[in-house]
CSV table of C-alpha atoms (C1' of nucleotides) in Angstrom, one decimal:
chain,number,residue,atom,x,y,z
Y,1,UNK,CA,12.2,42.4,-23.0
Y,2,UNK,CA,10.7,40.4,-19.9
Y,3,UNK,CA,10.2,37.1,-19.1
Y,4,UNK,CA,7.1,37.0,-20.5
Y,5,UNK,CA,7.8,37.8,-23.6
Y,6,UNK,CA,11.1,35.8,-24.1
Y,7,UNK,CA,8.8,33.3,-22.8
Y,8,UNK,CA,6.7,33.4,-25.9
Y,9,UNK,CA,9.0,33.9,-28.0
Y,10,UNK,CA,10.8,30.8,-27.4
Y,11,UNK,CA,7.8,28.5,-26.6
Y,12,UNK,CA,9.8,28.4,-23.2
Y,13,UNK,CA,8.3,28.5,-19.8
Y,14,UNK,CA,9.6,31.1,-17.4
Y,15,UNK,CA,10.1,28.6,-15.5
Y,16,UNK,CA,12.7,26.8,-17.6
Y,17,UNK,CA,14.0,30.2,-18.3
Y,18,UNK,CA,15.0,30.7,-14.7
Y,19,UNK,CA,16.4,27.3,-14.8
Y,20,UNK,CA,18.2,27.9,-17.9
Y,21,UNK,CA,19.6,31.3,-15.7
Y,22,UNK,CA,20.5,29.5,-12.7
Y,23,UNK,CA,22.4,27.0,-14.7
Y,24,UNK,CA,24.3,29.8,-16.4
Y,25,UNK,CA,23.2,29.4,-20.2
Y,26,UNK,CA,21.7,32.7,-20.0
Y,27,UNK,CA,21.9,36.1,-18.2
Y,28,UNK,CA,19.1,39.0,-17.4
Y,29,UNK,CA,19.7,42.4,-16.1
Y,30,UNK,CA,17.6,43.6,-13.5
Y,31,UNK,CA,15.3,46.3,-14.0
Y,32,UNK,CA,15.1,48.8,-11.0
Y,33,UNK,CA,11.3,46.7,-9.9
Y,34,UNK,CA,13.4,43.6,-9.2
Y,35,UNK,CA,11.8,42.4,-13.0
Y,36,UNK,CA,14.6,40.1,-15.4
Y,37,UNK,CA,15.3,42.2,-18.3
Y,38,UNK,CA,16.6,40.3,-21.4
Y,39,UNK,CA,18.4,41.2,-24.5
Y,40,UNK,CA,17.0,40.6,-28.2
Y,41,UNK,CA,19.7,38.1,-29.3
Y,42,UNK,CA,18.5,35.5,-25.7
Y,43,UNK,CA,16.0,34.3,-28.2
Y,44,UNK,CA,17.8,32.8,-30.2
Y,45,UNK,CA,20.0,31.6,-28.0
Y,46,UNK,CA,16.9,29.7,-25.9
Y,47,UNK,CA,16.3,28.0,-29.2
Y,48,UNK,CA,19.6,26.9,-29.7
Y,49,UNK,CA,20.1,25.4,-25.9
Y,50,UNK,CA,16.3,23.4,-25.9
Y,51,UNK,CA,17.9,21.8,-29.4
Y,52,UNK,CA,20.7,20.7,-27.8
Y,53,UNK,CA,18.5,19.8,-25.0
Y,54,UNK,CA,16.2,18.1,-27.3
Y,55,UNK,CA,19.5,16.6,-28.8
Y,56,UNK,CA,20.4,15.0,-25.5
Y,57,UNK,CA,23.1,17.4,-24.3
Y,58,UNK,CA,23.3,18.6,-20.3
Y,59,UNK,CA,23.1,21.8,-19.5
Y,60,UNK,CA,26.8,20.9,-18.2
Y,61,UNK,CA,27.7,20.5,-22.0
Y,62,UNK,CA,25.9,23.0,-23.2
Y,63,UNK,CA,27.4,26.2,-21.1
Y,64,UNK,CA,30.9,25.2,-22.2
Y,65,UNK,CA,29.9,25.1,-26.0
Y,66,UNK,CA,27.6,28.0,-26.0
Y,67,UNK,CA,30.8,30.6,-26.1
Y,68,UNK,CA,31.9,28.7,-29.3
Y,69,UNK,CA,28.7,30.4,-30.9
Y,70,UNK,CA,29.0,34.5,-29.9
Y,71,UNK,CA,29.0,36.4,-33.3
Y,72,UNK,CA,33.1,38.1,-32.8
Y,73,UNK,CA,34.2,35.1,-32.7
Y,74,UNK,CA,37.9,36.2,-32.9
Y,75,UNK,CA,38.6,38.3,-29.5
Y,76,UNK,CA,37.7,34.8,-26.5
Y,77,UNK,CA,40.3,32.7,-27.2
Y,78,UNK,CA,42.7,33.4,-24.9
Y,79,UNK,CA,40.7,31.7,-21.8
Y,80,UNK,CA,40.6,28.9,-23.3
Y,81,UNK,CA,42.7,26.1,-21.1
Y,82,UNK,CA,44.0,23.1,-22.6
Y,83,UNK,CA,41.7,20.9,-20.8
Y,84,UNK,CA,38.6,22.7,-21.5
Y,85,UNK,CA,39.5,22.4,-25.4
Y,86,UNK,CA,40.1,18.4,-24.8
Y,87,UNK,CA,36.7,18.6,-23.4
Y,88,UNK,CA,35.3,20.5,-26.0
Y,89,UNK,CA,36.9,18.1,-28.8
Y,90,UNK,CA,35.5,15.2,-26.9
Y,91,UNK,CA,32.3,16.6,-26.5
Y,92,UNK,CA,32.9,17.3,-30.6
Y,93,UNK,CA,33.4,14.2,-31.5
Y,94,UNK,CA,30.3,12.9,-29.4
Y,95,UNK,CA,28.3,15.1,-31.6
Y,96,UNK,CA,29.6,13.8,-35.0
Y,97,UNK,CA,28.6,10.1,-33.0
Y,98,UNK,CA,24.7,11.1,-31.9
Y,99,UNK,CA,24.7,12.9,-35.9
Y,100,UNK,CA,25.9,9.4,-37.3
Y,101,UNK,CA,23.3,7.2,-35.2
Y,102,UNK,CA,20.5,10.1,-35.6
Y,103,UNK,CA,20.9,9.8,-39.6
Y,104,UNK,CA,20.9,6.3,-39.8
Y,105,UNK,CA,18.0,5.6,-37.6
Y,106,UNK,CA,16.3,8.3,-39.3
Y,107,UNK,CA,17.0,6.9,-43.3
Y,108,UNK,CA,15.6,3.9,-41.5
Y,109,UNK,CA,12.7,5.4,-40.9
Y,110,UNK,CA,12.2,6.9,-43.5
Y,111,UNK,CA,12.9,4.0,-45.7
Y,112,UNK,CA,10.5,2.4,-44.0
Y,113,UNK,CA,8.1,4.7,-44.1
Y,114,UNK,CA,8.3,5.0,-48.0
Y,115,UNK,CA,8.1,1.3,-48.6
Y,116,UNK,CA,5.1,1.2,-46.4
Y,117,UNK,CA,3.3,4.1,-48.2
Y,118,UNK,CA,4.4,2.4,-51.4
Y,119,UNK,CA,3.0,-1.2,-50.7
Y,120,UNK,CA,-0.1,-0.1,-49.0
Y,121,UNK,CA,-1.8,3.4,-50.4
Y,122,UNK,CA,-2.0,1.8,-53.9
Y,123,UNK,CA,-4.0,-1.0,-54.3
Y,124,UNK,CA,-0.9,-2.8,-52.9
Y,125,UNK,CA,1.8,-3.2,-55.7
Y,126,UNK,CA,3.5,-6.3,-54.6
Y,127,UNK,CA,7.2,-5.6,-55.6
Y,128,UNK,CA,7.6,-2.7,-53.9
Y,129,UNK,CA,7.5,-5.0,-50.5
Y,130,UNK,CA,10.8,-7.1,-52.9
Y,131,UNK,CA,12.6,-4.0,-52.7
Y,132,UNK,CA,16.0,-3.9,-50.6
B,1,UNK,CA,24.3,-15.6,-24.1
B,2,UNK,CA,23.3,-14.5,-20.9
B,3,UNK,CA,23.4,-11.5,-19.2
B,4,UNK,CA,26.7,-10.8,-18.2
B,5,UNK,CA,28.3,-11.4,-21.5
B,6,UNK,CA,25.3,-9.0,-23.2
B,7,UNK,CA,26.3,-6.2,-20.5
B,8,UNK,CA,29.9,-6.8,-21.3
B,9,UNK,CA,30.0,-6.3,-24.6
B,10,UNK,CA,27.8,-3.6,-25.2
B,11,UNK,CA,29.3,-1.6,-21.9
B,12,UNK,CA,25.7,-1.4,-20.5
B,13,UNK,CA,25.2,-2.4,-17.0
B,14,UNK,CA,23.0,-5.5,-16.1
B,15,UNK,CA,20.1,-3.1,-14.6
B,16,UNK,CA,19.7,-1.3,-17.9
B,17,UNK,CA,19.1,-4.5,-20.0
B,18,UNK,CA,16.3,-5.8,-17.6
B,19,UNK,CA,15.6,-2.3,-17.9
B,20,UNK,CA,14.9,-2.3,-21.4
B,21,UNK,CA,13.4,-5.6,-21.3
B,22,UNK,CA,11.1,-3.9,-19.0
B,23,UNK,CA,10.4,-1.0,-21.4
B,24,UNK,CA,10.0,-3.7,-24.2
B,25,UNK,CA,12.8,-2.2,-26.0
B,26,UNK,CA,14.3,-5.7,-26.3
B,27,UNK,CA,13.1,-9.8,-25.1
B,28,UNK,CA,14.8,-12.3,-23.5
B,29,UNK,CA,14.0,-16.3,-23.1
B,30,UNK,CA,14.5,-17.6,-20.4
B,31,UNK,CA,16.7,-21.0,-19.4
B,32,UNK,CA,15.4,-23.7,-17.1
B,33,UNK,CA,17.1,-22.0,-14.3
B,34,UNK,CA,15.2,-18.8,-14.7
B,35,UNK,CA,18.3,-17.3,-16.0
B,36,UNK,CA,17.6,-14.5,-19.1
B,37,UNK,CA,18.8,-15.9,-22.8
B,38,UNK,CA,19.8,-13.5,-25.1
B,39,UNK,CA,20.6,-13.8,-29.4
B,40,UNK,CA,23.5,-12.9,-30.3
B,41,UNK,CA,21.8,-10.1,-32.5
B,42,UNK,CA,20.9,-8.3,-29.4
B,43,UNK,CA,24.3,-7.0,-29.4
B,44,UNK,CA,23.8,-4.6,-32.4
B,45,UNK,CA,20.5,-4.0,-31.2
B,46,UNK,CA,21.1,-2.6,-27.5
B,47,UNK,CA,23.9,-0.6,-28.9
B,48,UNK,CA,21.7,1.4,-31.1
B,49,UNK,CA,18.9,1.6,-28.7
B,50,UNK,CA,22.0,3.7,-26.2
B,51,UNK,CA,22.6,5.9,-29.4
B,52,UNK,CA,19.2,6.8,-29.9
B,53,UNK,CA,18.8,7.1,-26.1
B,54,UNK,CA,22.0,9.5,-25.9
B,55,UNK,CA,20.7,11.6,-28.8
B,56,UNK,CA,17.7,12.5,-26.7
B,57,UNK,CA,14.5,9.7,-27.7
B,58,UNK,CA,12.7,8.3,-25.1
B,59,UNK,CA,12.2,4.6,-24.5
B,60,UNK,CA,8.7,4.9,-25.8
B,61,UNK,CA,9.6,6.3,-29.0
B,62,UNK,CA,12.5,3.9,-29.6
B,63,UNK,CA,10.5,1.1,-29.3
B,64,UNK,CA,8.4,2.2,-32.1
B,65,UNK,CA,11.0,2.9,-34.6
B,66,UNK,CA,12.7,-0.3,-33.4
B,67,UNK,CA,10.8,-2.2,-35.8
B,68,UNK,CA,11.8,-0.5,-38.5
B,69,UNK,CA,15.4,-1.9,-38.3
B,70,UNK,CA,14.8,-5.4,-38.8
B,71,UNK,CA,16.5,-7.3,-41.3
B,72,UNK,CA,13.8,-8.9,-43.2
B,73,UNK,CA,12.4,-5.4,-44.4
B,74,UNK,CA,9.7,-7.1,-46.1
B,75,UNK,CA,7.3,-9.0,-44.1
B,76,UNK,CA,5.7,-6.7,-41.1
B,77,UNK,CA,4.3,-3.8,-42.9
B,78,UNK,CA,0.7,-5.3,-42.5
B,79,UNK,CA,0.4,-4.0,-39.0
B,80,UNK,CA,1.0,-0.2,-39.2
B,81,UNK,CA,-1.5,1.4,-38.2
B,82,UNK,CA,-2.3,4.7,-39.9
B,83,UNK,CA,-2.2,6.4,-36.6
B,84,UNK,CA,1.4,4.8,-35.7
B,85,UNK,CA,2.7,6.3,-39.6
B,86,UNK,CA,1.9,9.3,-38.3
B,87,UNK,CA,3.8,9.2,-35.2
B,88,UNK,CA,6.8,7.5,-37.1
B,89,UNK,CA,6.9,10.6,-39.8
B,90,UNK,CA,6.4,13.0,-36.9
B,91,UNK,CA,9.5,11.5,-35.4
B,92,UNK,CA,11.3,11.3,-38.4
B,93,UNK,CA,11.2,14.9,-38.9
B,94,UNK,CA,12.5,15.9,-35.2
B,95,UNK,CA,14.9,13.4,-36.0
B,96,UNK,CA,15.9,15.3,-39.0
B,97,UNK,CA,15.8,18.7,-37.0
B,98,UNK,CA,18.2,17.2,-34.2
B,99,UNK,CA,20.5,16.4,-36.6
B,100,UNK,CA,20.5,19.8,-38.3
B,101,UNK,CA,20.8,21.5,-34.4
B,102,UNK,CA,23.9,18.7,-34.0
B,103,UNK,CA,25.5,19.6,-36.9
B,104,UNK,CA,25.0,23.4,-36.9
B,105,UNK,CA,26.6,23.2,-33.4
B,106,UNK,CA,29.2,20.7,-33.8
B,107,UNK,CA,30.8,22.7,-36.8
B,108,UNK,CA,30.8,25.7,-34.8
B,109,UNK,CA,32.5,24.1,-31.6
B,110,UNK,CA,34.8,22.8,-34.8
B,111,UNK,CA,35.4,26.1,-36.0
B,112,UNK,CA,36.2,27.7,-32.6
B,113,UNK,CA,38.9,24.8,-32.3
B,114,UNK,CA,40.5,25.1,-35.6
B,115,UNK,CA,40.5,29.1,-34.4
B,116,UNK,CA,41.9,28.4,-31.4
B,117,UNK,CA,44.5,25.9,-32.1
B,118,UNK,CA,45.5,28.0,-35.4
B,119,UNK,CA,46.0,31.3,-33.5
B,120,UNK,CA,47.5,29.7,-29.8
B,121,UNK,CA,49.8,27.3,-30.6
B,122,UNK,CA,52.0,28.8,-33.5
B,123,UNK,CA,54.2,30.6,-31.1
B,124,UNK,CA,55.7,27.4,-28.8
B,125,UNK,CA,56.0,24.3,-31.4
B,126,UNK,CA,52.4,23.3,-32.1
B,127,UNK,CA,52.4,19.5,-32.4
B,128,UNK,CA,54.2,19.3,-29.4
B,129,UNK,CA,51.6,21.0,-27.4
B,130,UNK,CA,49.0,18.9,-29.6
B,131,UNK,CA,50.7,16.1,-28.7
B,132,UNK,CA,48.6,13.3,-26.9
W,1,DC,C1',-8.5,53.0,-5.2
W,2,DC,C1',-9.0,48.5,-6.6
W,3,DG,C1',-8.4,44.8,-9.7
W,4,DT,C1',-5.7,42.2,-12.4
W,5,DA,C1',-1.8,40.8,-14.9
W,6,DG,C1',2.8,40.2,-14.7
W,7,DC,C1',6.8,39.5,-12.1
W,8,DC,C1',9.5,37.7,-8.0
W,9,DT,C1',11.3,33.6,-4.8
W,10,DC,C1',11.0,29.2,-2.8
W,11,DA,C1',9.8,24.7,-2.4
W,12,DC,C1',7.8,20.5,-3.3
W,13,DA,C1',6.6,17.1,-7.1
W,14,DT,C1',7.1,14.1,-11.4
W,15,DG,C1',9.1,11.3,-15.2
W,16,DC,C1',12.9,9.0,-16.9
W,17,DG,C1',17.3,6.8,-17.2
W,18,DT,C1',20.4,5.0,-14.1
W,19,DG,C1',22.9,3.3,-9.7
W,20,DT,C1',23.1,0.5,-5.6
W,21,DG,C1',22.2,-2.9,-2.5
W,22,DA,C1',19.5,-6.4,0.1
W,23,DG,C1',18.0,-11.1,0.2
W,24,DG,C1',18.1,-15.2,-2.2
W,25,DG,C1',18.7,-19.1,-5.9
W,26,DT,C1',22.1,-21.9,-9.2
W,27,DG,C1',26.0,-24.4,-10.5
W,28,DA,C1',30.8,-25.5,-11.5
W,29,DG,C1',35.6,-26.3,-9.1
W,30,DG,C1',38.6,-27.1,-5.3
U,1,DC,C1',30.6,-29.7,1.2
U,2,DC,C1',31.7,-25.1,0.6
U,3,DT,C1',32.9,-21.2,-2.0
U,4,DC,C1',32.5,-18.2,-5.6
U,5,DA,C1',30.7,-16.2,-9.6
U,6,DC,C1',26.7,-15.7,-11.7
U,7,DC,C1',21.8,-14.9,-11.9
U,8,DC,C1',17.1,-13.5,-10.0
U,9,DT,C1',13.6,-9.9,-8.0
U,10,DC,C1',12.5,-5.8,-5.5
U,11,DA,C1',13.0,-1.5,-3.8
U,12,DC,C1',14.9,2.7,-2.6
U,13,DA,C1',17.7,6.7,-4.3
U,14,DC,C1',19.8,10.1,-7.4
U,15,DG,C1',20.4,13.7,-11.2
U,16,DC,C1',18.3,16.3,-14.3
U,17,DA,C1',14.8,18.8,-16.9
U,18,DT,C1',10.4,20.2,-16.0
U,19,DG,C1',5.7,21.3,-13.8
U,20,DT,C1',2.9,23.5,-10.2
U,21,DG,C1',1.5,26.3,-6.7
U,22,DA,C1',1.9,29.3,-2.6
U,23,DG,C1',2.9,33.8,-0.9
U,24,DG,C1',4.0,38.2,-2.0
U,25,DC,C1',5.6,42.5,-4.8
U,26,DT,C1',4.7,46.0,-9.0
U,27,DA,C1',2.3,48.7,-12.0
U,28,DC,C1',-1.1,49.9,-15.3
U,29,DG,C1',-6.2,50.7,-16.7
U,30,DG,C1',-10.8,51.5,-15.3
DNA sequence: CCGTAGCCTCACATGCGTGTGAGGGTGAGG
DNA sequence: CCTCACCCTCACACGCATGTGAGGCTACGG
């Protein structure tokens, strides 16, 4: 498909699509007018980099974790060097940290939330604001 | 406390806590001198404003959900707006969805290095090589 | 054949978190 | 008194993800 379409498909500009090229997380083939020509399975693969994005990961990151996620996973493991897997475990463990933070801001929230929706939608029922 | 020790025990640089002063993230008095005056509860507080910032929220957001964290859970409901639920819900949920991406990526990064470390190492004594 | 829609490259611009440094005050210790 | 370690404000600069637009090609439909 072209960029057009991936562009659509992905709620991604072309711009950020060339970007996301440039930067490696991506490739295109060429078709013979010069056009990018891009394979089905770059859509989902354009999701999963703007969530990582969105989850506060560089492009940087993202390019070294990206081969982690190819389907046959069993045949690239041989160029792996030792410290691109520290990297990787590092970058692993940074993940399980934003995860930790991310769930308990987010039960905050939502705690929050709920006790608000409880106290004020009904005619306010005073022990709900007792609660915790 | 004042600045120095604040920067020095949450690892975040002097600039970054006027900048999130600045941002209203967090407040300061001020002694005689002019000099900034921190509570000691700032600590906790600055550190989970750099979580949220490395998981990807802007300053704007995490000043709203900020408020959410205080201790006394009970007394400032009366001034949510229902304009300002909405926004906290909303952000809630991409909250929830980071955490998903994160977690769907961090197991497979974790799978690839069980893979790898399973399949590479069990030729030359593995916990030497794993040694750190 | 012309218009128009899609693509190309290139380059400049913006917002945000962060670094760096200039220029200057404060206050405790030798 | 002078030094040194802190603090202040202000302003410029950077990296990165992203927007925008200029200038120019391609190719299909009327």
């Amino acid at each position: 498909m072209r960029i057009g379409e991936l562009s659509e498909r992905t709620g991604t500009s072309r711009r950020l699509l060339r970007y996301y090229e440039e930067q490696g997380l991506i490739v295109s083939s060429r078709s013979p007018n010069g056009y990018r020509s891009y394979d089905e399975n770059l859509v989902d693969r354009v999701l999963q980099i703007r969530g990582l994005l969105d989850a506060g990961l560089p492009t940087r990151i993202i390019k070294q974790i990206l081969p982690c996620l190819n389907k046959p996973r069993v045949i690239h493991f041989p160029d792996a060097t030792p410290e691109m897997l520290s990297t990787l475990t590092l970058e692993r463990d940074r993940m399980t940290q934003r995860i930790e933070c991310l769930i308990r801001n987010r039960d905050a929230v939502s705690e929050y939330l709920d006790t608000v929706s409880a106290g004020a939608t009904p005619d306010r029922i005073p022990q709900a604001s007792a609660a915790r």
